[in-house]
Short mmCIF file of C-alpha atoms in Angstrom, two decimals:
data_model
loop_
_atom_site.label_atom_id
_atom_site.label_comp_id
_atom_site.label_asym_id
_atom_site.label_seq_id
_atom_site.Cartn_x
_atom_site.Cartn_y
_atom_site.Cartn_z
CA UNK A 1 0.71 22.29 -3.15
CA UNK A 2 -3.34 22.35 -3.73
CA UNK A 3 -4.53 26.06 -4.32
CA UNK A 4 -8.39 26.85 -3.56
CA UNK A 5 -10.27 29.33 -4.83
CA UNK A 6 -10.19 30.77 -1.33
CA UNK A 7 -6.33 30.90 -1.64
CA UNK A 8 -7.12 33.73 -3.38
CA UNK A 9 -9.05 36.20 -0.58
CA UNK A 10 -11.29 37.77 -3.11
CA UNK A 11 -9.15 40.49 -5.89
CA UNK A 12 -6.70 41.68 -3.21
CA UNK A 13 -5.00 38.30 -2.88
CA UNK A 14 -5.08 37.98 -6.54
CA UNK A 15 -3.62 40.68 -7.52
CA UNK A 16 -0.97 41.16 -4.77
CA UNK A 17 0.02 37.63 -5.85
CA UNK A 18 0.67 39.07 -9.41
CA UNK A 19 2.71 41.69 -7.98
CA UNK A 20 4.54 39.50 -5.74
CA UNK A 21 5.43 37.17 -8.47
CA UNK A 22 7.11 40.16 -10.51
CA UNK A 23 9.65 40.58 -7.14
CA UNK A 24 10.67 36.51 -8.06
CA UNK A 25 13.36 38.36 -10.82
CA UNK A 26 16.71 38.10 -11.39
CA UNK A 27 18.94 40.00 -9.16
CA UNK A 28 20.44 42.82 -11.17
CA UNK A 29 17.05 43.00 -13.76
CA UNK A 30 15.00 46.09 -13.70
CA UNK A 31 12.66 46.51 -11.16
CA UNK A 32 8.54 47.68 -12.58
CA UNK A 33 6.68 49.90 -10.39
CA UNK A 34 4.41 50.61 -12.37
CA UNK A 35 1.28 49.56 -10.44
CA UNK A 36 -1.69 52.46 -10.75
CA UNK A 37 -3.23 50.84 -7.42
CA UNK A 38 -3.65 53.09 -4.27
CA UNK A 39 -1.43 51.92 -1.29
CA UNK A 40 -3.63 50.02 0.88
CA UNK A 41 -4.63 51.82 3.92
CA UNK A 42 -3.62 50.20 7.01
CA UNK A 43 -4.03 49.99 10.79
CA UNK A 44 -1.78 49.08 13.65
CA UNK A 45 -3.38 47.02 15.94
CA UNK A 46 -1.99 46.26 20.10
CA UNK A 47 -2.41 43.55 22.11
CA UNK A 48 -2.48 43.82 25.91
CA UNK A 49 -2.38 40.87 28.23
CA UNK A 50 -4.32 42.29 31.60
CA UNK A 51 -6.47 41.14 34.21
CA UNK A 52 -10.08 41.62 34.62
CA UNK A 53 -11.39 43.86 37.12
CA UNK A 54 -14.48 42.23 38.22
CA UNK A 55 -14.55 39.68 41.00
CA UNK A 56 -11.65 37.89 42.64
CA UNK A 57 -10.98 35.17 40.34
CA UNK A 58 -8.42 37.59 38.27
CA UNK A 59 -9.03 36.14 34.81
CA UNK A 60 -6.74 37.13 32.10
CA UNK A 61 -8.03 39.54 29.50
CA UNK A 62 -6.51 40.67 26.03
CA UNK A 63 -7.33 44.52 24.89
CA UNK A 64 -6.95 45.26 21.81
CA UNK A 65 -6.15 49.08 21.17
CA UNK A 66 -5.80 51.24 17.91
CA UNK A 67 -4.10 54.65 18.41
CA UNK A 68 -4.53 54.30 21.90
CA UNK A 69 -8.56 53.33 21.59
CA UNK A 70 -9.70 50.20 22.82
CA UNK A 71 -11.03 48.33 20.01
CA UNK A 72 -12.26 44.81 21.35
CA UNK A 73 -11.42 42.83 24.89
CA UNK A 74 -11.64 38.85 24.89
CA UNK A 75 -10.57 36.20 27.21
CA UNK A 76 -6.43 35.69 27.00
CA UNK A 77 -6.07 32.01 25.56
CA UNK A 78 -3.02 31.88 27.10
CA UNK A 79 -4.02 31.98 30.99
CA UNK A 80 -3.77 29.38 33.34
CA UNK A 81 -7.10 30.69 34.96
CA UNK A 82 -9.74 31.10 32.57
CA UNK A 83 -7.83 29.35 29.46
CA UNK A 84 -9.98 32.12 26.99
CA UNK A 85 -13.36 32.08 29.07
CA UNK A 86 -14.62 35.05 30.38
CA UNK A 87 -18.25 35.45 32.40
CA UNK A 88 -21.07 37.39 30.75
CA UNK A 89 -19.65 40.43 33.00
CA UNK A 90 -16.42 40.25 31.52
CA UNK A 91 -17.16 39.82 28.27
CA UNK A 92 -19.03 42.85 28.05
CA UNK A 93 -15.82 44.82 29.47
CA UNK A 94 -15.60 46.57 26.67
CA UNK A 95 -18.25 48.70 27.45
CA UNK A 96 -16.51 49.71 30.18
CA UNK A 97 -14.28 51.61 27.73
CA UNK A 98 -16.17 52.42 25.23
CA UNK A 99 -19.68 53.67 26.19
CA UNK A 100 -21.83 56.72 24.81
CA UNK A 101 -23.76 55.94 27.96
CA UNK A 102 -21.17 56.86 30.45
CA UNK A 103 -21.83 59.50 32.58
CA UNK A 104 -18.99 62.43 32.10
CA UNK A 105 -20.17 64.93 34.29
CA UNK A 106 -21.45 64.81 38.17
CA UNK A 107 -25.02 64.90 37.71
CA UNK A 108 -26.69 66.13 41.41
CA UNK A 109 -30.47 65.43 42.33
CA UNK A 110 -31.04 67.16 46.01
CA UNK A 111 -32.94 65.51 48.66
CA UNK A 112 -36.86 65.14 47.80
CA UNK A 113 -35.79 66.73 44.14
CA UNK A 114 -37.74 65.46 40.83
CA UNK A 115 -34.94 66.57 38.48
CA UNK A 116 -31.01 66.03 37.70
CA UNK A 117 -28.60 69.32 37.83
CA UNK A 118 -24.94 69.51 36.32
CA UNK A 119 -21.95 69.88 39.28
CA UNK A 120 -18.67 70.84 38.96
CA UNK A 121 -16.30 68.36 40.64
CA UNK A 122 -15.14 70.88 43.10
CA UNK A 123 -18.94 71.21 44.52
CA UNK A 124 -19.33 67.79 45.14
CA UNK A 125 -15.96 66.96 46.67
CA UNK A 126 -16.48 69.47 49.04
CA UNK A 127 -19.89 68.50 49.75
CA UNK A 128 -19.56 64.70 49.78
CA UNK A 129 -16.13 65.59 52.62
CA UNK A 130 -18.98 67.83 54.47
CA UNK A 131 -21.73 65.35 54.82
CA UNK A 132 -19.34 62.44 55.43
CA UNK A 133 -18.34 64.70 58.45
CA UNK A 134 -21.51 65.45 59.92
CA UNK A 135 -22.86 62.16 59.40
CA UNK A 136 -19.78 60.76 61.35
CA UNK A 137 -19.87 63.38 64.32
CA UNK A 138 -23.27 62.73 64.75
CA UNK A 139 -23.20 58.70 64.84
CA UNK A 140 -19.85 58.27 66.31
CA UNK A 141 -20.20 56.01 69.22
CA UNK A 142 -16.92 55.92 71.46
CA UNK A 143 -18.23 53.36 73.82
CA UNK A 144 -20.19 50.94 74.46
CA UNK A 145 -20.97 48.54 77.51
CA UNK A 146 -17.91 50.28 79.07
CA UNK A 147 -15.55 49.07 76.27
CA UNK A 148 -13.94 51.41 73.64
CA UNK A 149 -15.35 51.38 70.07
CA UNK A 150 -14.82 54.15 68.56
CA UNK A 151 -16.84 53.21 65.55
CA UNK A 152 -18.90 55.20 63.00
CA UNK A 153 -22.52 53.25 62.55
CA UNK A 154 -23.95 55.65 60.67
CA UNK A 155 -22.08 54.91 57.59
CA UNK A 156 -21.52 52.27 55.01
CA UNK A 157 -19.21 51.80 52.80
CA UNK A 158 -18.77 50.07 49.38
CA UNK A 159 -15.85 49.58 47.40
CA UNK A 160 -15.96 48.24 43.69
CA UNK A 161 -13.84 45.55 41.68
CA UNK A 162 -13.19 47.88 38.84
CA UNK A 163 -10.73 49.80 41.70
CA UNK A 164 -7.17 48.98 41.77
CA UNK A 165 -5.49 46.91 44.79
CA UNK A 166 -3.52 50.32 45.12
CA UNK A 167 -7.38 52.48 45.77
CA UNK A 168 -8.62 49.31 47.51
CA UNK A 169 -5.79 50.30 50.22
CA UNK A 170 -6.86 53.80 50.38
CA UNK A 171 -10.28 53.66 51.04
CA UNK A 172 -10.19 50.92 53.50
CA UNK A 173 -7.46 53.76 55.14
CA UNK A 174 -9.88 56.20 55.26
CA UNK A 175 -12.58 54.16 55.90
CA UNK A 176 -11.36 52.76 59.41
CA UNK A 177 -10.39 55.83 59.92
CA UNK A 178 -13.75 57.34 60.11
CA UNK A 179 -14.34 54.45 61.98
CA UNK A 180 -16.68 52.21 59.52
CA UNK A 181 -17.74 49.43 60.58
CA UNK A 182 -19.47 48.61 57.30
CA UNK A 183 -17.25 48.55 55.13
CA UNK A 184 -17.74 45.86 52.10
CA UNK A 185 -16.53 45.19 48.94
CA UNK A 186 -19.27 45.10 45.54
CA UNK A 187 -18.27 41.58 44.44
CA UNK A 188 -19.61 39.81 47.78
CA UNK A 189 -22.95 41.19 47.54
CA UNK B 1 4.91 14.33 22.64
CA UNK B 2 2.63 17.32 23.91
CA UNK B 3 3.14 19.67 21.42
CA UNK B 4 1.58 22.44 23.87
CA UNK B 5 4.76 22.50 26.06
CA UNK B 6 7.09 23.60 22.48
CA UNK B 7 6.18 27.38 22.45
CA UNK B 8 9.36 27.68 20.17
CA UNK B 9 8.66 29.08 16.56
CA UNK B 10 10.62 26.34 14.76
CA UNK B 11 8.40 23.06 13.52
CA UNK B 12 8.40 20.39 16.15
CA UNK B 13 8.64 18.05 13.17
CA UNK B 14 11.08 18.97 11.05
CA UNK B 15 12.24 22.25 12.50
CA UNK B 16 12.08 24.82 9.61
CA UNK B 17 11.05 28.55 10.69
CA UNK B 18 7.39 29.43 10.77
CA UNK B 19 5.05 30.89 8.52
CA UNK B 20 1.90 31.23 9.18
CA UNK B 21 -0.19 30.98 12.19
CA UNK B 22 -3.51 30.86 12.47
CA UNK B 23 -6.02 32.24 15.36
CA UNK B 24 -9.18 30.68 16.58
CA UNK B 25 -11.79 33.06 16.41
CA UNK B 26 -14.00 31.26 19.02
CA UNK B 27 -11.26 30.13 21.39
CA UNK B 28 -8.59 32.96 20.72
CA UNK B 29 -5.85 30.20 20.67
CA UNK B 30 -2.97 30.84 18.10
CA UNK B 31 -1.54 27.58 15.76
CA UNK B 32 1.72 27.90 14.26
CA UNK B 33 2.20 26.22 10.88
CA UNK B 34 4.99 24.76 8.96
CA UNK B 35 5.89 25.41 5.66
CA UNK B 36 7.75 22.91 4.88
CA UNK B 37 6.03 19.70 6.52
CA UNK B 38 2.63 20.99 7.04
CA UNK B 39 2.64 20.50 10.87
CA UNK B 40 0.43 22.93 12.94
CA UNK B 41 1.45 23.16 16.59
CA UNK B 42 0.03 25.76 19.33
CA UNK B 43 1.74 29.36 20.44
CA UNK B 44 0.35 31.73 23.39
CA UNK B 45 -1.11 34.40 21.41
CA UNK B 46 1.54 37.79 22.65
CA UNK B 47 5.03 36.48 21.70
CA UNK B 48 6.98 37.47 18.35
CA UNK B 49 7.44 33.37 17.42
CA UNK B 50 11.01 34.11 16.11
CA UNK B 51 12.96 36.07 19.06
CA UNK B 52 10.35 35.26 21.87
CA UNK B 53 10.13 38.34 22.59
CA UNK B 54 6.84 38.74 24.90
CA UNK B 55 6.90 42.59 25.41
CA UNK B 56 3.54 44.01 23.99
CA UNK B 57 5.01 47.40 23.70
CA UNK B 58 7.45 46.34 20.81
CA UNK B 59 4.66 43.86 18.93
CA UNK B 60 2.08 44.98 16.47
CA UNK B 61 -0.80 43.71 14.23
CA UNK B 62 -1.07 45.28 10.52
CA UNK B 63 -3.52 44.58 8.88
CA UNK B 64 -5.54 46.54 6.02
CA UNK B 65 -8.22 48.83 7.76
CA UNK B 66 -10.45 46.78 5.54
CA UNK B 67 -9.95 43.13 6.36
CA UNK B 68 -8.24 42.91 10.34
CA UNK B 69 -8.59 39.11 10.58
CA UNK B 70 -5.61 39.25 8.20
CA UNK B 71 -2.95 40.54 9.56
CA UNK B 72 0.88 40.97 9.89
CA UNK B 73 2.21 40.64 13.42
CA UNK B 74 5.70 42.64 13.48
CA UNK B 75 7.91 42.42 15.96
CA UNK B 76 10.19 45.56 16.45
CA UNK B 77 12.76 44.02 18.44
CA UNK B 78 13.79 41.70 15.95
CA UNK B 79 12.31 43.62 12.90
CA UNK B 80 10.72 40.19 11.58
CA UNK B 81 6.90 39.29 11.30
CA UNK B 82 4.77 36.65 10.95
CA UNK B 83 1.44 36.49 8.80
CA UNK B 84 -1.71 35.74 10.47
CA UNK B 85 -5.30 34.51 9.84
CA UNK B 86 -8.08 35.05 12.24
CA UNK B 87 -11.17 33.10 11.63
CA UNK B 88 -13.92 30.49 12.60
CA UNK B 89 -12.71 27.70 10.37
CA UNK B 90 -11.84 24.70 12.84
CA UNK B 91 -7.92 23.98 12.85
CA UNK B 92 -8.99 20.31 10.66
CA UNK B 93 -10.44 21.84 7.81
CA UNK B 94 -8.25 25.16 7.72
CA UNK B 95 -6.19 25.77 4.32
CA UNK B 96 -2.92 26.85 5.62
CA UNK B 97 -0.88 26.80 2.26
CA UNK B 98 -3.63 28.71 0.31
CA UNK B 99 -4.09 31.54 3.49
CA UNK B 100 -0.17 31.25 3.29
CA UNK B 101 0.05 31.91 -0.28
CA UNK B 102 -3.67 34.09 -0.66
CA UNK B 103 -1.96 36.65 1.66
CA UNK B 104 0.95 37.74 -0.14
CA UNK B 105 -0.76 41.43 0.80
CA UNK B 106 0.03 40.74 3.63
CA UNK B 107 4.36 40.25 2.86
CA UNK B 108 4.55 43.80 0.78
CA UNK B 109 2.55 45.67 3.81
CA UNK B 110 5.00 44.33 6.04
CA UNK B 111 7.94 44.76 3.88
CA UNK B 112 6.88 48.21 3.01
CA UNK B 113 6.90 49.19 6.53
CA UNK B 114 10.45 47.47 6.81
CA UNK B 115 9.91 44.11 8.37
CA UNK B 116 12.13 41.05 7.09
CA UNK B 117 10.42 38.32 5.15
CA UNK B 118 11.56 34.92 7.29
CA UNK B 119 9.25 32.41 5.16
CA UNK B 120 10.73 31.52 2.14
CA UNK B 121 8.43 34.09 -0.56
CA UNK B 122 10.90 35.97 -1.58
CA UNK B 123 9.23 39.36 -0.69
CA UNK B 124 12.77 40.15 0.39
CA UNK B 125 13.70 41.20 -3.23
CA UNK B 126 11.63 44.48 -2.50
CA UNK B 127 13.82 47.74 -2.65
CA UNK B 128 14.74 49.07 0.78
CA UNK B 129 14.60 45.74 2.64
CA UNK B 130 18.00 44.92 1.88
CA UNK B 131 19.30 47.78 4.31
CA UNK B 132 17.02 47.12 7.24
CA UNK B 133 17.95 43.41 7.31
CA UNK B 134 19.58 42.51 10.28
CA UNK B 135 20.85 40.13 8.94
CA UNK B 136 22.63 41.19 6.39
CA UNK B 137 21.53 38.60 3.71
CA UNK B 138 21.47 40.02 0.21
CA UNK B 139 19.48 37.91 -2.43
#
């Protein structure tokens, strides 16, 4: 068998290769620990097989997590969709996870406002629920040219591909509900 | 023969266990080598090679925090792993016996942590992984 000198992986190789030569005794011989070298630090790394939350296609995605963190997200080799491609939106899921950028807090700018205020979650459930309401009492049209409606047209709505299929159920629930007409989905537009 | 409908960790060739696989950095796609023929042969990228086993929850990779293209993937079902090397170098040119044998870090971090040595170093001699071997081999 040839050996390189890139068998070797720089000193660590090397010298583990010493140490793993000393385990090649005798059974029965006295084992040497007598190594002054650190143990190596080490990290546990997962892999994930998932799906991609963008458009409709559903390519297969592998996350890689440490202690629960995603570290990296590439295209699964291993599915029959994509085969390891991903588009330039799903290769950049990663800073979907992990992004300093991300808003964490509702952020609130009123109507004809210059400047961004901080919200608790309560306040703008409660107002989003009230507006939605008034909006829809105040465009709901029962009837038209004699024939029942009952739709909302003063109201759009827009669902997104990062939402589950379970969500996706929901909010087209409450959406004909209110009677939305518009209702559309982010990956069609 | 199309050696991309195998997906069994034993050498197409010769069939002798597994020891090294290697994982295209640009592609992702996972290469299984044999140490005792020299035969390469592809392997989806999730399974432990030696029990199948496809459940993420029970595979790992360890690796030194330093260096994570090498790495040990261990599988705790079966309690074995399987050394692997992550980088550009095209599957042609790609020195399988000297990654196998440069990465002998590699064996004592996963025999350390109680994994059993299935390629034929004989990392097995280490104290403590005669009691966790399953299968009840002593050297």
């Amino acid at each position: 068998m040839r050996i390189s000198r890139r068998s070797f992986l720089g000193a660590t190789g090397a010298s583990a290769l010493g140490t793993a030569l000393s385990l090649f005794r005798p059974p029965g011989a006295e084992a040497q620990h007598d190594s002054n070298a650190p143990p190596m630090k080490t990290v546990r790394t997962k892999q994930t097989p998932s799906i991609c939350p963008y458009c409709s296609v559903g390519c297969g995605i592998l996350v890689s997590t440490r202690e629960g963190k995603v570290v990296s997200i590439e295209g699964d080799p291993d599915h029959v969709i994509n085969e390891g491609s991903l588009c330039s939106k799903g290769m950049s899921l990663y800073q979907v996870a992990v992004n300093e950028r991300r808003l964490q807090k509702v952020r609130y700018r009123a109507p004809g406002g210059d400047r961004w205020e901080e919200k608790p979650w309560e306040w703008a459930l409660a107002e989003i629920a009230k507006r939605i309401k008034k909006t829809r009492d105040a465009t709901f049209l029962p009837r038209e040219g004699g024939k029942v409606v009952n739709r909302t047209e003063g109201i759009a709505f827009l669902g997104g591909s990062a939402i589950t299929n379970e969500e996706c159920y929901l909010h087209a629930k409450l959406a004909r509900a209110l009677g939305v007409a518009y209702l559309e989905h982010q990956a069609r537009i | 023969m199309d050696l991309g409908e195998w997906l069994r960790g034993e050498c197409p060739a010769c069939g002798h266990g597994v020891a090294l696989a290697h994982v295209d950095d640009r592609e992702g796609r996972r290469t299984l080598w044999c140490v005792h023929c020299g035969t390469p042969w592809p392997f989806p990228r999730i399974p432990c090679a030696y029990c199948l086993n496809g459940d993420p929850e029970t595979l790992s990779l360890l690796s030194p925090d330093s260096e994570t293209a090498y790495r040990a993937q261990l599988c705790s079902l079966c309690r074995r792993y399987l050394k692997e090397v992550r980088n550009g170098e095209p599957l042609e040119s790609f020195p399988f016996d000297a990654a196998y044998l440069g990465t002998v870090a590699l064996d004592l971090l996963a025999a350390g942590e109680g994994y059993i040595q299935e390629s034929p170093l004989m990392a097995r001699r280490a104290e403590g992984i005669r009691e966790t071997s399953s299968r009840g081999e002593t050297p």
